Short mmCIF file of C-alpha atoms and ligand atoms in Angstrom, two decimals:
data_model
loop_
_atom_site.label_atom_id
_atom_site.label_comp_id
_atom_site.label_asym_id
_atom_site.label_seq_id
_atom_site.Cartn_x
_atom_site.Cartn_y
_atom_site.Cartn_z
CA UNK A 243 18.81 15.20 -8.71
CA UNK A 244 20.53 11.94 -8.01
CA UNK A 245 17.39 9.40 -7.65
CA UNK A 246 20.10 6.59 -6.82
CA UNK A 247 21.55 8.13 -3.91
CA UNK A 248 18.74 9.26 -2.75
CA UNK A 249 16.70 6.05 -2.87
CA UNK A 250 19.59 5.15 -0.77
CA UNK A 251 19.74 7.73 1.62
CA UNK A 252 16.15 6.80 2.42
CA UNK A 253 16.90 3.27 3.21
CA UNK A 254 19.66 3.97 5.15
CA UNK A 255 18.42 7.18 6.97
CA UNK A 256 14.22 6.59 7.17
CA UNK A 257 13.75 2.98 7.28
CA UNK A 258 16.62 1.08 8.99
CA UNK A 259 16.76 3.30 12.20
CA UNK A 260 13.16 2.91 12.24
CA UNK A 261 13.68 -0.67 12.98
CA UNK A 262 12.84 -2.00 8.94
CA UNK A 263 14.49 -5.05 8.73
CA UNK A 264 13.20 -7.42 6.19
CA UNK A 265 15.54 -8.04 3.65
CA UNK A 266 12.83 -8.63 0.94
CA UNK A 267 11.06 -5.24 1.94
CA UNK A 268 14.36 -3.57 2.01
CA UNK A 269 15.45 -4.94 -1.07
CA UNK A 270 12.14 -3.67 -2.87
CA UNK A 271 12.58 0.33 -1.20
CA UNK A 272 16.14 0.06 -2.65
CA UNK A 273 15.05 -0.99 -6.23
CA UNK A 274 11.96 0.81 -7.00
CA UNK A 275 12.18 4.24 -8.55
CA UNK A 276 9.73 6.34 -6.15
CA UNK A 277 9.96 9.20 -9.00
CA UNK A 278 8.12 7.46 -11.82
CA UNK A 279 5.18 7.62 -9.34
CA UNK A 280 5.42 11.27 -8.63
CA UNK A 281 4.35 14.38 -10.19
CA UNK A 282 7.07 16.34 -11.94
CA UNK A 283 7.02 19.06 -9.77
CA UNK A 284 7.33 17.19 -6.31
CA UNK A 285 10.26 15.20 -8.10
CA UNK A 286 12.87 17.53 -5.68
CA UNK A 287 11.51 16.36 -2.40
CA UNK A 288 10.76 12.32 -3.97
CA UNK A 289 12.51 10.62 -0.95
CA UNK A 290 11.36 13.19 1.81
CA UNK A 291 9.97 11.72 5.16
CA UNK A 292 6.55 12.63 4.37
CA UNK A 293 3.77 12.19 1.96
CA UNK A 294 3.39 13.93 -1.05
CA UNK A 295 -0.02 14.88 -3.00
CA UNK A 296 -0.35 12.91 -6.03
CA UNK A 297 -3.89 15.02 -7.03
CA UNK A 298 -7.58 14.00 -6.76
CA UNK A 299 -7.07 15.36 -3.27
CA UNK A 300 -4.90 12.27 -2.97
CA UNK A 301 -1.32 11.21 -1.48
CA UNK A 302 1.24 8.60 -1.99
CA UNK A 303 2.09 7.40 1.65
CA UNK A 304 5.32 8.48 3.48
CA UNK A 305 8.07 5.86 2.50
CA UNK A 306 8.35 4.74 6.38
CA UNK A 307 4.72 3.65 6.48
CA UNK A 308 4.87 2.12 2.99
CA UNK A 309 7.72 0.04 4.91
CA UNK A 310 5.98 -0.45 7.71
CA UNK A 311 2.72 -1.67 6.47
CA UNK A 312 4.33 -4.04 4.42
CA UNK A 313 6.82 -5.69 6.49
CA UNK A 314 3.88 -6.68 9.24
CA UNK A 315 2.38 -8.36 6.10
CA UNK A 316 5.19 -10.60 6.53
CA UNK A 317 5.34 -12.09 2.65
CA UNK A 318 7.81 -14.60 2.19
CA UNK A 319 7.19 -14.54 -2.23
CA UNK A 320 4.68 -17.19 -3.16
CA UNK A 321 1.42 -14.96 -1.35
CA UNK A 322 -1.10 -13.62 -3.88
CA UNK A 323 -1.98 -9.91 -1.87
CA UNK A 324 -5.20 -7.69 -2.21
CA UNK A 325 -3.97 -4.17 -1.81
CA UNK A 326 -7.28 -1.07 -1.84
CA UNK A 327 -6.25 2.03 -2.77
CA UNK A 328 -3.95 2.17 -5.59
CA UNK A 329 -3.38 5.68 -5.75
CA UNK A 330 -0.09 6.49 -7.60
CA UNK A 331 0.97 2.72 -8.09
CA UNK A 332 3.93 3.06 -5.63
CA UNK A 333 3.44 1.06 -2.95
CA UNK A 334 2.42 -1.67 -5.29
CA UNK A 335 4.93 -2.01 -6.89
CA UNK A 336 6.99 -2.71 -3.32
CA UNK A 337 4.67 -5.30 -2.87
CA UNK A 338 5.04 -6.57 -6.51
CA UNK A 339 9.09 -7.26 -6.13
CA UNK A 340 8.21 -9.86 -3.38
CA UNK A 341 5.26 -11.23 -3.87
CA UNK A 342 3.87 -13.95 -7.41
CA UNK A 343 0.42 -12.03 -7.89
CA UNK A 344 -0.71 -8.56 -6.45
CA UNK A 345 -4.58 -7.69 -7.36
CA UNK A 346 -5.05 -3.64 -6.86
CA UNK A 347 -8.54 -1.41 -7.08
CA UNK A 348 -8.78 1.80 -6.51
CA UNK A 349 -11.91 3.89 -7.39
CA UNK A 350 -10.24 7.16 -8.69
CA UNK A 351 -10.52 6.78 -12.43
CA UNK A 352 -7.74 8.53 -13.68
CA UNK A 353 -5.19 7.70 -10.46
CA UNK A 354 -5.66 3.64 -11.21
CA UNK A 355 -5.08 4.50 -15.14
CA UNK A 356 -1.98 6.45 -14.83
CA UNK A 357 -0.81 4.21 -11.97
CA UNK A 358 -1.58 1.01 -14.43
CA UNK A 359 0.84 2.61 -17.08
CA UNK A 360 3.37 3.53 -14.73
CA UNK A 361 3.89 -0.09 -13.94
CA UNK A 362 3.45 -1.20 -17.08
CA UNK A 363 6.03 1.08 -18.27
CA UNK A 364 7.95 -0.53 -15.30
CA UNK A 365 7.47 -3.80 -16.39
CA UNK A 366 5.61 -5.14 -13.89
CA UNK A 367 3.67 -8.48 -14.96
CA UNK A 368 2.32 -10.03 -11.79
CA UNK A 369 -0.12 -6.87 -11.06
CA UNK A 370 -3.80 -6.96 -11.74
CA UNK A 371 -5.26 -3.67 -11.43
CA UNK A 372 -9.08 -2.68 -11.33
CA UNK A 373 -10.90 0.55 -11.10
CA UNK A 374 -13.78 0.21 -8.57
CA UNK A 375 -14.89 0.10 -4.57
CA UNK A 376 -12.56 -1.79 -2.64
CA UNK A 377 -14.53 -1.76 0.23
CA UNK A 378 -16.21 -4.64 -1.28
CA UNK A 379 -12.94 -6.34 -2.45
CA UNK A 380 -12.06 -8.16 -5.33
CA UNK A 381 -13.57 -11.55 -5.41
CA UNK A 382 -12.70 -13.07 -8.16
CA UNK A 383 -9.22 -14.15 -7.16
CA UNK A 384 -9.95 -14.35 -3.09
CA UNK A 385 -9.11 -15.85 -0.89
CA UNK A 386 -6.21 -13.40 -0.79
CA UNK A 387 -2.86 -14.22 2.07
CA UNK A 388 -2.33 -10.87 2.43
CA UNK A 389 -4.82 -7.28 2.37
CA UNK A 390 -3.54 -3.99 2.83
CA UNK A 391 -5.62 -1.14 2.67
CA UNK A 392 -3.90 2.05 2.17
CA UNK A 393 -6.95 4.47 3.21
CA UNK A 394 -8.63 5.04 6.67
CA UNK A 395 -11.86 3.22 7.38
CA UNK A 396 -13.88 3.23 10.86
CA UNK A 397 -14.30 -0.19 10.97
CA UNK A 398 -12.70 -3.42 9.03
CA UNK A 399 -14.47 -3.73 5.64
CA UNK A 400 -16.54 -7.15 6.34
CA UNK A 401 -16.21 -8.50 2.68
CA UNK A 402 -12.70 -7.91 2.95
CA UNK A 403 -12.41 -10.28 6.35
CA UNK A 404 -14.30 -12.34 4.23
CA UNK A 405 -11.96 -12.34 0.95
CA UNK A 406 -8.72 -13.42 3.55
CA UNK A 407 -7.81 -17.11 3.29
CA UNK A 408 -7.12 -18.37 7.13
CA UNK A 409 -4.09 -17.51 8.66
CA UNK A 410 -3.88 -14.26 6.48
CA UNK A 411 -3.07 -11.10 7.38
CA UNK A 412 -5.05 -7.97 6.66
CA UNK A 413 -3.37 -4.62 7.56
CA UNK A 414 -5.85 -1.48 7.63
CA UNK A 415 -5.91 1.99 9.39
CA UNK A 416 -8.80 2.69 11.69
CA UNK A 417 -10.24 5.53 13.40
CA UNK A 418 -11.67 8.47 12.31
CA UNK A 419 -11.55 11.30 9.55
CA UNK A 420 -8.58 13.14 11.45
CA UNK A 421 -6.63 10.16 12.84
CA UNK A 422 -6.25 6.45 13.16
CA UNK A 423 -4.28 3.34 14.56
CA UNK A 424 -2.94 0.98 12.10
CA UNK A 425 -3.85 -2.34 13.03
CA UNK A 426 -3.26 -5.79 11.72
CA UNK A 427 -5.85 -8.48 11.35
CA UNK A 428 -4.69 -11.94 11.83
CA UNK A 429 -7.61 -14.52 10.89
CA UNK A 430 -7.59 -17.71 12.73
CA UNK A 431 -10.00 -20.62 12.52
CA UNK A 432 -11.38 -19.46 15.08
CA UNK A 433 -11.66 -15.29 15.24
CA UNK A 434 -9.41 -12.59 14.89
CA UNK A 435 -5.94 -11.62 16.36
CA UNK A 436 -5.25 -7.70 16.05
CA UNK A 437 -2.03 -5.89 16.93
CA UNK A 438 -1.96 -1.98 16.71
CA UNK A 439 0.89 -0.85 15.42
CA UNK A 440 0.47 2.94 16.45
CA UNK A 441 -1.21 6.25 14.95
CA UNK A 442 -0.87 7.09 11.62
CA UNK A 443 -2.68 9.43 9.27
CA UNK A 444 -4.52 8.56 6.10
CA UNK A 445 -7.36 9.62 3.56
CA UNK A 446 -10.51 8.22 3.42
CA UNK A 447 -11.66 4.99 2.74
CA UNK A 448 -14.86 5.84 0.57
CA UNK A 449 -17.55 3.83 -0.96
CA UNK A 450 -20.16 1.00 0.09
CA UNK A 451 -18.72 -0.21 3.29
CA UNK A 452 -16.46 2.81 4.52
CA UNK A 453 -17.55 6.48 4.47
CA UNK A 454 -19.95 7.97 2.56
N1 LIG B 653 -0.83 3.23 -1.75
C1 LIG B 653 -0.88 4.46 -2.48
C2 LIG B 653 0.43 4.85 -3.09
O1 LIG B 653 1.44 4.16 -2.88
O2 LIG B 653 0.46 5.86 -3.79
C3 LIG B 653 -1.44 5.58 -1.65
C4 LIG B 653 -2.87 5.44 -1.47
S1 LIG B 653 -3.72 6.89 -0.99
C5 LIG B 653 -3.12 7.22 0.62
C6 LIG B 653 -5.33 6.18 -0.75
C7 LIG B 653 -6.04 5.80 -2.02
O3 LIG B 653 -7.22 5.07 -1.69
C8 LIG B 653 -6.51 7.00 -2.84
O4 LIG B 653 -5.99 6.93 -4.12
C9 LIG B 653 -8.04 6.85 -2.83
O5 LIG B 653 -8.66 7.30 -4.01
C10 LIG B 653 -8.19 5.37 -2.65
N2 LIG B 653 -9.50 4.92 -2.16
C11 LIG B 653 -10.29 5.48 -1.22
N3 LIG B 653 -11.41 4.76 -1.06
C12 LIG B 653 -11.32 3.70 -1.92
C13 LIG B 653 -12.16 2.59 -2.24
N4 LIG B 653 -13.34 2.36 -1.64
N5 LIG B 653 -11.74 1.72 -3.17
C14 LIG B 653 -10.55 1.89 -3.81
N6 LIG B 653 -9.72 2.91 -3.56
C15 LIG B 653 -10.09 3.80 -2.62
#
């Protein structure tokens, strides 16, 4: 298996003609190693065009909506980003080449500690991970420019909305068990600006304020 070509090939042949164009999000899919995040024996089909379980009943997310969800986040480099659902580690580390300070939970015990070594191992110093119910956020460090929740929920998590500094941008999908829309969350002074950016398919956002 040649990872580097590969990693390539997926840039070139997923993302671009998909209309990717940020050169900061590009430059992260091109650099990190999608492998160190996946299970051995899903290493032949790493850079497929789908998702690919990463157990607890989990997934890591296909590469195009790993793209997707963070170029509408639109980070320039100096944002500090919330991101719920950790799951393998992957798509925080895309967020981690481009951003100072990324702040991860995910409630899965032992998904946020392997995905916390992984990016150790990766050297990755600007992440902050925590094992727990995002629903509720992370307060600590709020108010966050950027939240990305990378599990379905039927409704925007309120503490979340809350945890968003003004003029941030909180990217979620919504709907129900079987299928949602992602949508962005633009918070103004004065209310909310959402833009759907089309149906997607996630697992469940679980705990206090998604499903039970
Ligand atoms: N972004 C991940 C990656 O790159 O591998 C994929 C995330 S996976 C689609 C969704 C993750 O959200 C799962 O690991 C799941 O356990 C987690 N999750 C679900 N509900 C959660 C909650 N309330 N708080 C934190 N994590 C949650």
């Amino acid at each position: 298996m040649n990872f580097v070509q590969e990693r390539k090939r997926m840039v070139e042949e997923q993302l671009i003609p998909r209309g990717i164009k940020d050169s900061l999000v590009l430059a992260a899919f091109r650099k990190v190693p999608r492998e160190r995040f996946i299970p051995r024996e899903h290493w032949y089909e790493t850079y497929g065009d789908f998702p690919l379980p990463i157990g607890e009943e989990q997934t890591i997310s296909q590469p195009y909506i790993v793209a997707l969800m963070t170029e509408n986040l639109k980070l320039k480099g100096e944002e500090r980003v919330l991101e719920i659902g950790t799951g393998s580690g992957y798509q925080t580390a895309i967020i981690a080449e481009i951003v100072k300070e990324i702040y991860t939970v995910e409630r899965i015990v032992s998904l946020a500690q392997r995905a916390k070594k992984t990016l150790e191992e990766l050297g990755y110093t600007n992440v902050e991970t925590k094992i727990g119910d995002g629903t509720e956020g992370w307060e600590k460090f709020s108010p966050y420019d950027a939240i990305m929740v990378t599990a379905a929920a039927a409704r925007v998590p309120e503490s979340l909305l809350k945890q968003l500094a003004i003029n941030g941008r909180l990217i979620i999908p919504i709907g129900n068990l079987y299928s949602q829309e992602l949508i962005l969350y633009q918070k103004k002074k004065r209310g909310l600006k959402t833009t759907n950016y089309g149906g997607c398919r996630f697992v469940p956002l679980k705990g206090k304020e998604g499903w039970r």
